[in-house]
Amino acid sequence: MKDHLVIFDTTLRDGEQSPGASMTKEEKIRVARQLEKMRVDVIEAGFAAASPGDFEAIRAIAETIKESTVCSLARASEKDIERAGESIQHAARKRIHTFIATSPIHMEKKLRMSPGQVLEQAVKAIGWARQYVDDVEFSAEDAGRSDIDFLCRIFEAVIKAGATTLNVPDTVGYNFPTQYADTLRQLLERVPNADKVIWSVHCHNDLGLAVANSLSAVLAGARQVECTINGLGERAGNASLEEVVMAVRTRADIFPVETRIDTTQIVPASKLVSQITGYPVQPNKAIVGANAFAHESGIHQDGVLKHRETYEIMRAEDVGWSQNKLVLGKHSGRNAFKSRLAELGVVLESEDALNSAFARFKELADKKHEIFDEDLHALISDEAVTPDQEYYKLNYSRVCSETGELPHARVTLTVGGQERAAESDGSGPVDATFKAIEKVVESGSELLLYSVNAITTGTDAQGEVTVRLSRRGRVVNGQGADTDIVIASAKAYLNALNKLHSSQGKVNPQGGV
């Protein structure tokens, strides 16, 4: 019998810390439902003490998810742990994940604490967490650069205090696979009662080694991997869930472990997270990239046609690439629409929400002959990311573009309930539209990213636009979708402005694993 490898997904916490990847509560619930459908063992839903919005999102996920364990991160402080405990109190399965830095540079420069004080605080944190849950995870932040003797001391102490999972994070992506595996082996050999807990790894990808380090640690005895969909995360990101899971599955001859992940849900999860965060998946990304199972070389094509395994070590169907799709159109009814949304993991909370979504579906169906799953995701996302009370709203847009002339745009917006209009020239129709919008709103924001993707094939495909704006240190993504790319662009720009206008912010969590 193989050991069970716990898959701990932190897309909603560490992944959301990517610049501009912040998600609304509704979006987080959608992702959490997809993770549960994929049979992820643990969902780290957020950092409860980071902001009221994070707290509410974690609480909503805890009340929604039944099969996966719902986890909240907390610093090793009583106040943080209290907020974490409150946020997950209604979860069917719950965990508190507390951490404190253990490397010399972090203890001296960031915490300004001695090793003895850090050890004492870690033990206290476990005691506080045990008041709320039996399942307590402890992380030694920056373990990859920590002294092995001190790691042994602190892990021994937190085991005695009641920690059930011990995490050895390579927080800054500094380690190499052989080195990281050796650290795990030493801890398993030297820490008393090491066999009584689950050893976990959380690797960042600063040197492109997050997955390699994670897998080497599994071979050394780790039985939990912390990862994210599409490798999303701070800086260069985290270990990719899809790569870890498929490596273990594909190389069953090497790994003494197996996961319970439904791999057919990997591609749908990847697309959902990409759509919500605005972080596109590169075509040559392993497992979930558009080219992951594509063959252009004549030699490769010939080999695959003769026998698939000549050039493919996995089946595209096994990760969710080939799915039977119900194609909807303008003659499709409300029940078919509702049923397909349910199959896609989209649950609308009220009849009014369903009616509104169905009306937008019918409007889209009049523009497109066929509506695909990707269109439905975009249609729902376009509404889900819109604030309940939009401060900025597009009422009218007119663009004139002709050969030899500067494109010209006129827009009419509702701003705080008042209608305003402006017009502007630009180097292109989208540039003119954005400049006209800025004449009205005067946001003072900086455009960091403008990205356009065709959601499906065909000239009638919806264009999905992502706009990333920055203002006074806050970075947000806005999304918009429409068969008219200029309208989609305006929607995305205004969506980002609405997020910047919202008063919700996050405190600095002062680090993280």
Coordinates of C-alpha atoms in Angstrom, one line a residue:
M1 CA 0.0 0.0 0.0
K2 CA 1.3 3.5 -0.9
D3 CA 1.2 6.4 1.5
H4 CA -1.3 9.1 1.0
L5 CA 0.2 12.4 -0.2
V6 CA -1.8 15.3 1.2
I7 CA -2.4 18.1 -1.4
F8 CA -2.6 21.4 0.4
D9 CA -3.7 24.1 -2.0
T10 CA -2.9 27.7 -1.1
T11 CA -4.1 29.4 -4.3
L12 CA -6.6 31.5 -2.2
R13 CA -3.9 32.6 0.2
D14 CA -0.4 32.6 -1.2
G15 CA -1.6 32.7 -4.8
E16 CA -3.8 35.7 -4.1
Q17 CA -0.7 37.6 -2.9
S18 CA 0.5 37.8 -6.5
P19 CA 0.3 41.5 -7.5
G20 CA -3.2 42.2 -9.0
A21 CA -4.5 38.7 -8.3
S22 CA -6.8 39.7 -5.4
M23 CA -10.2 38.0 -5.6
T24 CA -13.6 39.0 -4.3
K25 CA -15.4 36.8 -1.8
E26 CA -17.7 35.4 -4.6
E27 CA -14.7 34.5 -6.7
K28 CA -12.9 32.8 -3.9
I29 CA -16.0 30.7 -3.2
R30 CA -16.1 29.6 -6.9
V31 CA -12.4 28.6 -6.8
A32 CA -12.9 26.8 -3.5
R33 CA -15.8 24.8 -4.9
Q34 CA -13.6 23.8 -7.9
L35 CA -10.8 22.7 -5.5
E36 CA -13.3 20.6 -3.6
K37 CA -14.6 19.1 -6.8
M38 CA -10.9 18.3 -7.6
R39 CA -10.7 16.6 -4.2
V40 CA -8.0 18.7 -2.8
D41 CA -7.3 17.6 0.8
V42 CA -6.7 21.0 2.4
I43 CA -7.8 24.5 1.1
E44 CA -5.9 27.4 2.7
A45 CA -8.7 29.9 2.3
G46 CA -6.8 33.0 3.3
F47 CA -5.2 35.0 6.1
A48 CA -8.0 35.9 8.5
A49 CA -6.2 38.7 10.2
A50 CA -5.1 40.4 7.0
S51 CA -8.4 42.2 6.4
P52 CA -12.1 42.1 7.2
G53 CA -12.6 41.0 3.6
D54 CA -10.3 38.1 4.0
F55 CA -12.0 37.1 7.2
E56 CA -15.5 37.1 5.6
A57 CA -14.2 35.1 2.6
I58 CA -12.7 32.4 4.8
R59 CA -15.9 32.2 6.8
A60 CA -18.0 31.9 3.7
I61 CA -15.8 29.2 2.3
A62 CA -15.8 27.4 5.7
E63 CA -19.6 27.3 5.6
T64 CA -19.7 26.2 2.0
I65 CA -17.0 23.4 1.7
K66 CA -17.9 20.0 3.2
E67 CA -15.3 17.5 1.9
S68 CA -12.0 19.4 2.0
T69 CA -10.3 20.7 5.2
V70 CA -10.6 24.5 5.3
C71 CA -7.5 26.3 6.7
S72 CA -6.6 29.8 7.8
L73 CA -3.1 31.2 8.1
A74 CA -2.1 33.0 11.2
R75 CA 1.1 34.6 12.6
A76 CA 2.3 33.2 15.9
S77 CA 0.2 35.8 17.8
E78 CA -2.8 35.3 20.0
K79 CA -4.9 37.9 18.1
D80 CA -4.1 36.4 14.7
I81 CA -4.9 32.9 15.9
E82 CA -8.2 34.1 17.5
R83 CA -9.3 35.6 14.1
A84 CA -8.3 32.4 12.3
G85 CA -10.3 30.3 14.8
E86 CA -13.3 32.4 14.4
S87 CA -13.2 32.4 10.6
I88 CA -13.3 28.6 10.3
Q89 CA -15.5 27.8 13.3
H90 CA -18.3 26.5 11.1
A91 CA -16.1 24.3 8.8
A92 CA -16.8 20.6 8.6
R93 CA -13.1 20.0 8.7
K94 CA -10.8 22.8 9.9
R95 CA -7.2 23.7 10.5
I96 CA -5.2 26.6 11.8
H97 CA -1.8 27.1 10.1
T98 CA 0.5 29.2 12.2
F99 CA 4.1 30.3 11.4
I100 CA 7.1 32.1 12.7
A101 CA 10.5 32.8 11.0
T102 CA 13.4 30.7 12.0
S103 CA 16.3 31.8 9.8
P104 CA 19.0 34.0 11.3
I105 CA 18.4 36.8 8.9
H106 CA 14.6 36.8 9.6
M107 CA 15.0 36.5 13.4
E108 CA 17.5 39.3 13.5
K109 CA 16.3 41.7 10.8
K110 CA 12.6 41.2 10.7
L111 CA 11.4 39.8 14.0
R112 CA 14.2 41.3 16.2
M113 CA 13.9 38.3 18.4
S114 CA 16.4 35.8 19.8
P115 CA 16.1 32.1 18.9
G116 CA 14.9 31.4 22.4
Q117 CA 12.1 33.9 22.1
V118 CA 11.1 32.5 18.7
L119 CA 10.9 29.0 20.1
E120 CA 8.9 30.2 23.1
Q121 CA 6.5 32.1 20.8
A122 CA 6.0 29.1 18.6
V123 CA 5.0 26.9 21.5
K124 CA 2.6 29.5 22.8
A125 CA 1.0 29.7 19.3
I126 CA 0.3 26.0 19.2
G127 CA -1.4 26.2 22.6
W128 CA -3.6 29.1 21.4
A129 CA -4.5 27.3 18.2
R130 CA -5.4 24.1 20.1
Q131 CA -8.1 26.0 21.8
Y132 CA -9.9 26.2 18.5
V133 CA -8.9 23.1 16.5
D134 CA -7.2 19.7 16.9
D135 CA -5.6 20.0 13.5
V136 CA -2.7 22.5 13.9
E137 CA 0.0 23.1 11.3
F138 CA 3.2 24.9 12.2
S139 CA 5.6 26.4 9.7
A140 CA 9.2 27.5 10.3
E141 CA 9.3 30.4 7.8
D142 CA 12.5 30.5 5.8
A143 CA 13.4 27.0 6.9
G144 CA 15.5 26.7 3.8
R145 CA 18.0 29.1 5.2
S146 CA 17.6 28.1 8.8
D147 CA 20.2 26.3 11.1
I148 CA 19.4 22.6 11.1
D149 CA 20.0 22.3 14.9
F150 CA 17.6 25.1 15.6
L151 CA 15.0 23.6 13.3
C152 CA 15.3 20.3 15.2
R153 CA 14.8 22.1 18.5
I154 CA 11.8 24.1 17.5
F155 CA 10.1 21.2 15.7
E156 CA 10.6 19.0 18.8
A157 CA 9.0 21.7 20.9
V158 CA 5.9 22.2 18.8
I159 CA 5.3 18.5 18.5
K160 CA 5.2 18.3 22.3
A161 CA 2.8 21.3 22.3
G162 CA 0.4 19.5 20.0
A163 CA 1.2 20.4 16.4
T164 CA 0.0 17.7 13.9
T165 CA 1.6 18.9 10.7
L166 CA 5.1 20.4 10.4
N167 CA 6.0 22.5 7.4
V168 CA 9.5 23.1 6.2
P169 CA 9.1 26.0 3.7
D170 CA 11.7 27.1 1.2
T171 CA 10.2 30.6 1.5
V172 CA 12.6 32.4 -0.9
G173 CA 13.3 29.5 -3.3
Y174 CA 16.9 29.2 -2.3
N175 CA 17.3 25.5 -2.0
F176 CA 18.4 22.8 -4.5
P177 CA 16.7 19.4 -4.6
T178 CA 19.5 17.3 -3.1
Q179 CA 20.1 19.9 -0.4
Y180 CA 16.4 20.2 0.4
A181 CA 15.9 16.4 0.5
D182 CA 18.8 16.1 2.9
T183 CA 17.2 18.7 5.2
L184 CA 14.0 16.6 5.3
R185 CA 15.9 13.4 6.0
Q186 CA 17.9 14.9 8.9
L187 CA 14.7 16.3 10.5
L188 CA 13.0 12.9 10.2
E189 CA 16.0 11.2 11.8
R190 CA 16.8 13.7 14.5
V191 CA 13.5 15.1 15.7
P192 CA 11.9 13.0 18.5
N193 CA 8.4 11.7 17.6
A194 CA 8.9 12.8 14.0
D195 CA 6.9 9.7 13.0
K196 CA 3.9 11.0 14.9
V197 CA 3.3 14.0 12.6
I198 CA 2.9 14.8 8.9
W199 CA 5.9 16.6 7.4
S200 CA 5.0 19.2 4.8
V201 CA 6.9 21.3 2.2
H202 CA 6.1 24.7 0.7
C203 CA 8.5 25.7 -2.1
H204 CA 8.8 29.0 -4.0
N205 CA 10.0 29.1 -7.5
D206 CA 12.6 31.9 -7.5
L207 CA 15.2 29.7 -9.2
G208 CA 12.6 27.6 -11.1
L209 CA 13.0 24.7 -8.7
A210 CA 9.8 24.7 -6.7
V211 CA 8.3 21.5 -8.1
A212 CA 11.7 19.7 -8.2
N213 CA 12.3 20.6 -4.5
S214 CA 8.9 19.5 -3.5
L215 CA 9.2 16.1 -5.3
S216 CA 12.7 15.5 -3.8
A217 CA 11.2 16.2 -0.4
V218 CA 8.4 13.7 -1.0
L219 CA 11.1 11.0 -1.9
A220 CA 12.8 12.0 1.4
G221 CA 9.7 11.4 3.5
A222 CA 7.4 14.5 3.2
R223 CA 3.8 13.6 3.0
Q224 CA 2.1 16.9 2.3
V225 CA 2.9 19.3 -0.5
E226 CA 1.7 22.9 -0.4
C227 CA 1.1 24.2 -4.0
T228 CA -1.1 26.4 -6.1
I229 CA -3.1 26.2 -9.4
N230 CA -0.9 27.3 -12.3
G231 CA 2.0 27.9 -9.8
L232 CA 0.4 31.2 -8.8
G233 CA 2.1 33.0 -5.9
E234 CA 4.3 35.7 -4.6
R235 CA 7.3 36.7 -6.8
A236 CA 8.0 33.8 -9.2
G237 CA 5.2 31.8 -7.6
N238 CA 4.8 28.4 -5.8
A239 CA 5.1 24.8 -6.8
S240 CA 2.3 24.0 -9.4
L241 CA -0.3 21.7 -8.1
E242 CA -0.9 20.2 -11.5
E243 CA 2.8 19.4 -12.0
V244 CA 3.3 17.8 -8.6
V245 CA 0.1 15.7 -8.9
M246 CA 0.8 14.5 -12.4
A247 CA 4.5 13.8 -11.7
V248 CA 3.5 11.5 -8.8
R249 CA 0.8 9.8 -10.9
T250 CA 2.9 9.4 -14.0
R251 CA 6.0 8.2 -12.2
A252 CA 4.3 5.8 -9.9
D253 CA 7.3 3.5 -10.3
I254 CA 9.4 6.0 -8.4
F255 CA 7.0 7.6 -5.8
P256 CA 5.8 5.6 -2.8
V257 CA 2.8 7.8 -2.5
E258 CA -0.5 8.6 -4.3
T259 CA -3.0 11.5 -4.2
R260 CA -6.8 11.4 -4.2
I261 CA -7.0 14.3 -6.8
D262 CA -9.5 13.9 -9.6
T263 CA -7.1 14.9 -12.3
T264 CA -9.8 15.5 -14.9
Q265 CA -10.6 18.7 -13.0
I266 CA -7.1 20.1 -13.3
V267 CA -7.6 22.0 -16.6
P268 CA -11.0 23.4 -15.6
A269 CA -9.4 24.6 -12.3
S270 CA -6.5 26.1 -14.3
K271 CA -8.8 28.0 -16.6
L272 CA -11.0 29.3 -13.8
V273 CA -8.1 30.6 -11.8
S274 CA -6.5 32.2 -14.9
Q275 CA -9.8 33.9 -15.8
I276 CA -10.5 35.2 -12.3
T277 CA -7.0 36.5 -11.6
G278 CA -6.2 37.7 -15.0
Y279 CA -2.9 35.7 -15.0
P280 CA -2.8 33.9 -18.4
V281 CA -1.3 30.5 -18.7
Q282 CA 1.7 30.4 -21.0
P283 CA 1.1 28.0 -24.0
N284 CA 4.1 25.9 -23.2
K285 CA 3.2 25.5 -19.5
A286 CA 3.4 21.8 -18.4
I287 CA 0.1 20.0 -18.1
V288 CA -2.3 23.0 -18.5
G289 CA -0.6 25.0 -21.3
A290 CA -2.4 25.1 -24.7
N291 CA 0.6 23.3 -26.3
A292 CA 1.1 20.7 -23.6
F293 CA -0.4 18.0 -25.8
A294 CA 0.2 19.6 -29.2
H295 CA 2.5 18.1 -31.8
E296 CA 3.8 20.0 -34.8
S297 CA 6.9 18.2 -35.8
G298 CA 6.2 15.6 -38.6
I299 CA 8.3 13.0 -36.8
H300 CA 6.4 13.5 -33.6
Q301 CA 3.0 13.5 -35.4
D302 CA 3.9 10.3 -37.1
G303 CA 5.0 8.6 -33.9
V304 CA 1.9 9.7 -32.0
L305 CA -0.4 8.5 -34.8
K306 CA 1.3 5.1 -34.7
H307 CA 1.4 4.8 -31.0
R308 CA 0.4 7.6 -28.6
E309 CA 3.0 6.8 -26.0
T310 CA 5.9 7.4 -28.3
Y311 CA 5.8 11.1 -27.5
E312 CA 3.1 11.4 -24.8
I313 CA 3.6 10.2 -21.2
M314 CA 0.1 11.3 -20.1
R315 CA -3.3 11.4 -21.7
A316 CA -4.8 14.8 -22.4
E317 CA -8.2 13.4 -21.2
D318 CA -6.8 12.5 -17.8
V319 CA -6.1 16.1 -16.9
G320 CA -9.4 17.4 -18.4
W321 CA -8.4 18.6 -21.9
S322 CA -11.0 16.5 -23.8
Q323 CA -14.4 16.9 -22.4
N324 CA -17.9 16.5 -24.0
K325 CA -19.3 20.0 -24.1
L326 CA -23.0 21.0 -24.2
V327 CA -23.1 23.8 -26.7
L328 CA -25.8 26.3 -25.9
G329 CA -27.4 28.8 -28.2
K330 CA -30.2 31.3 -28.4
H331 CA -32.8 28.6 -28.4
S332 CA -31.6 27.0 -25.2
G333 CA -33.8 27.3 -22.2
R334 CA -33.3 28.5 -18.7
N335 CA -33.1 24.9 -17.3
A336 CA -30.3 23.9 -19.7
F337 CA -28.5 27.1 -18.8
K338 CA -28.8 26.4 -15.1
S339 CA -27.8 22.8 -15.5
R340 CA -24.7 23.6 -17.4
L341 CA -23.6 26.2 -14.8
A342 CA -24.0 23.6 -12.1
E343 CA -21.9 21.1 -14.1
L344 CA -19.2 23.9 -14.3
G345 CA -19.3 24.3 -10.5
V346 CA -21.1 27.7 -10.7
V347 CA -23.8 28.1 -8.1
L348 CA -25.8 31.3 -8.2
E349 CA -27.1 32.3 -4.8
S350 CA -30.6 33.5 -5.7
E351 CA -33.3 33.4 -8.4
D352 CA -32.6 37.0 -9.1
A353 CA -29.0 36.2 -9.8
L354 CA -29.9 33.3 -12.1
N355 CA -32.4 35.5 -14.0
S356 CA -29.8 38.2 -14.4
A357 CA -27.2 35.7 -15.7
F358 CA -29.8 34.1 -18.0
A359 CA -30.7 37.5 -19.5
R360 CA -27.0 38.2 -20.2
F361 CA -26.7 34.7 -21.7
K362 CA -29.6 35.5 -24.1
E363 CA -28.0 38.8 -25.0
L364 CA -24.8 37.0 -25.8
A365 CA -26.6 34.3 -27.7
D366 CA -28.0 36.9 -30.1
K367 CA -24.4 37.9 -31.0
K368 CA -22.9 34.4 -31.2
H369 CA -24.2 31.3 -32.9
E370 CA -22.8 28.9 -30.3
I371 CA -22.1 29.5 -26.6
F372 CA -19.2 27.3 -25.2
D373 CA -18.2 26.6 -21.6
E374 CA -15.5 29.2 -21.8
D375 CA -18.1 31.8 -22.8
L376 CA -20.2 30.9 -19.7
H377 CA -17.2 31.2 -17.4
A378 CA -16.5 34.6 -18.8
L379 CA -20.1 35.7 -18.7
I380 CA -20.4 34.7 -15.0
S381 CA -16.9 36.1 -14.1
D382 CA -17.8 39.4 -15.8
E383 CA -20.7 39.8 -13.5
A384 CA -19.1 38.3 -10.4
V385 CA -16.2 40.8 -10.4
T386 CA -18.6 43.7 -10.7
P387 CA -19.2 45.4 -7.3
D388 CA -22.8 45.3 -6.1
Q389 CA -22.9 49.1 -6.3
E390 CA -20.7 50.3 -9.2
Y391 CA -19.2 53.7 -8.6
Y392 CA -18.1 53.9 -12.3
K393 CA -20.5 52.4 -14.9
L394 CA -20.3 52.5 -18.7
N395 CA -23.5 53.8 -20.3
Y396 CA -22.5 54.6 -23.8
S397 CA -19.4 54.2 -26.0
R398 CA -18.8 55.3 -29.6
V399 CA -15.5 54.8 -31.4
C400 CA -14.5 56.1 -34.9
S401 CA -11.4 54.6 -36.5
E402 CA -10.5 55.0 -40.2
T403 CA -7.4 54.8 -42.3
G404 CA -5.2 57.8 -42.1
E405 CA -7.1 59.4 -39.2
L406 CA -6.6 59.4 -35.5
P407 CA -9.1 57.1 -33.7
H408 CA -11.6 59.0 -31.7
A409 CA -13.7 57.8 -28.8
R410 CA -16.7 59.3 -26.9
V411 CA -17.9 57.7 -23.6
T412 CA -20.7 58.4 -21.2
L413 CA -20.2 57.1 -17.7
T414 CA -22.2 57.2 -14.5
V415 CA -19.9 58.3 -11.7
G416 CA -21.3 58.1 -8.2
G417 CA -24.8 58.3 -9.6
Q418 CA -24.1 61.3 -11.9
E419 CA -23.8 61.0 -15.7
R420 CA -20.7 62.5 -17.3
A421 CA -19.3 62.4 -20.8
A422 CA -15.9 63.0 -22.4
E423 CA -14.1 62.3 -25.7
S424 CA -10.5 61.9 -26.8
D425 CA -8.2 60.9 -29.6
G426 CA -5.8 58.0 -29.2
S427 CA -3.2 55.9 -31.0
G428 CA -5.9 53.2 -31.4
P429 CA -9.5 52.7 -30.5
V430 CA -8.8 51.2 -27.1
D431 CA -6.2 53.9 -26.3
A432 CA -8.8 56.6 -27.2
T433 CA -11.4 54.9 -25.1
F434 CA -9.2 54.7 -22.0
K435 CA -8.1 58.4 -22.5
A436 CA -11.8 59.4 -22.7
I437 CA -12.6 57.5 -19.5
E438 CA -9.6 59.1 -17.7
K439 CA -10.9 62.5 -18.7
V440 CA -14.0 61.8 -16.7
V441 CA -12.6 59.9 -13.7
E442 CA -9.1 61.5 -13.3
S443 CA -8.1 58.4 -11.4
G444 CA -4.3 59.0 -11.3
S445 CA -3.7 55.3 -11.8
E446 CA -0.9 53.7 -13.9
L447 CA -1.7 51.1 -16.5
L448 CA 0.6 48.1 -15.8
L449 CA -0.9 45.5 -18.1
Y450 CA -3.4 45.3 -21.0
S451 CA -4.1 41.7 -22.2
V452 CA -6.6 40.4 -24.7
N453 CA -7.5 36.7 -25.2
A454 CA -10.1 35.2 -27.5
I455 CA -12.2 32.9 -25.3
T456 CA -13.2 30.6 -28.2
T457 CA -12.5 30.2 -31.9
G458 CA -14.2 32.1 -34.6
T459 CA -14.6 35.8 -35.5
D460 CA -17.7 36.0 -33.3
A461 CA -15.7 34.9 -30.3
Q462 CA -15.9 36.9 -27.1
G463 CA -12.8 38.9 -26.3
E464 CA -11.7 38.6 -22.7
V465 CA -9.6 41.6 -21.5
T466 CA -7.5 42.0 -18.4
V467 CA -6.4 45.4 -17.3
R468 CA -4.0 45.9 -14.4
L469 CA -3.9 49.3 -12.7
S470 CA -1.7 50.6 -9.9
R471 CA -2.4 53.6 -7.6
R472 CA -0.5 54.5 -4.4
G473 CA 0.9 51.1 -4.1
R474 CA -2.3 49.2 -4.6
V475 CA -2.4 46.9 -7.6
V476 CA -5.7 45.5 -9.0
N477 CA -6.9 43.5 -12.0
G478 CA -10.0 44.3 -13.9
Q479 CA -11.8 41.9 -16.3
G480 CA -14.3 42.4 -19.0
A481 CA -15.7 40.2 -21.8
D482 CA -17.7 41.1 -24.9
T483 CA -17.9 40.2 -28.6
D484 CA -16.8 43.9 -29.2
I485 CA -13.2 44.1 -28.0
V486 CA -13.4 47.9 -27.3
I487 CA -16.4 47.4 -25.1
A488 CA -14.7 44.5 -23.3
S489 CA -11.7 46.8 -22.8
A490 CA -13.8 49.6 -21.4
K491 CA -15.5 47.1 -19.0
A492 CA -12.2 45.8 -17.8
Y493 CA -10.8 49.3 -17.2
L494 CA -13.9 50.4 -15.3
N495 CA -13.9 47.1 -13.3
A496 CA -10.3 47.9 -12.2
L497 CA -11.3 51.4 -11.3
N498 CA -14.2 50.2 -9.2
K499 CA -11.8 47.9 -7.3
L500 CA -9.4 50.8 -6.7
H501 CA -12.3 52.9 -5.5
S502 CA -13.5 50.4 -3.0
S503 CA -12.3 51.1 0.5
Q504 CA -11.4 47.5 1.3
G505 CA -7.6 47.0 1.9
K506 CA -5.3 44.6 3.5
V507 CA -2.8 45.0 6.3
N508 CA 0.8 43.9 5.7
P509 CA 0.9 40.3 7.0
Q510 CA 4.6 40.7 7.7
G511 CA 5.7 37.7 5.8
G512 CA 4.3 34.3 5.1
V513 CA 5.5 30.8 4.4

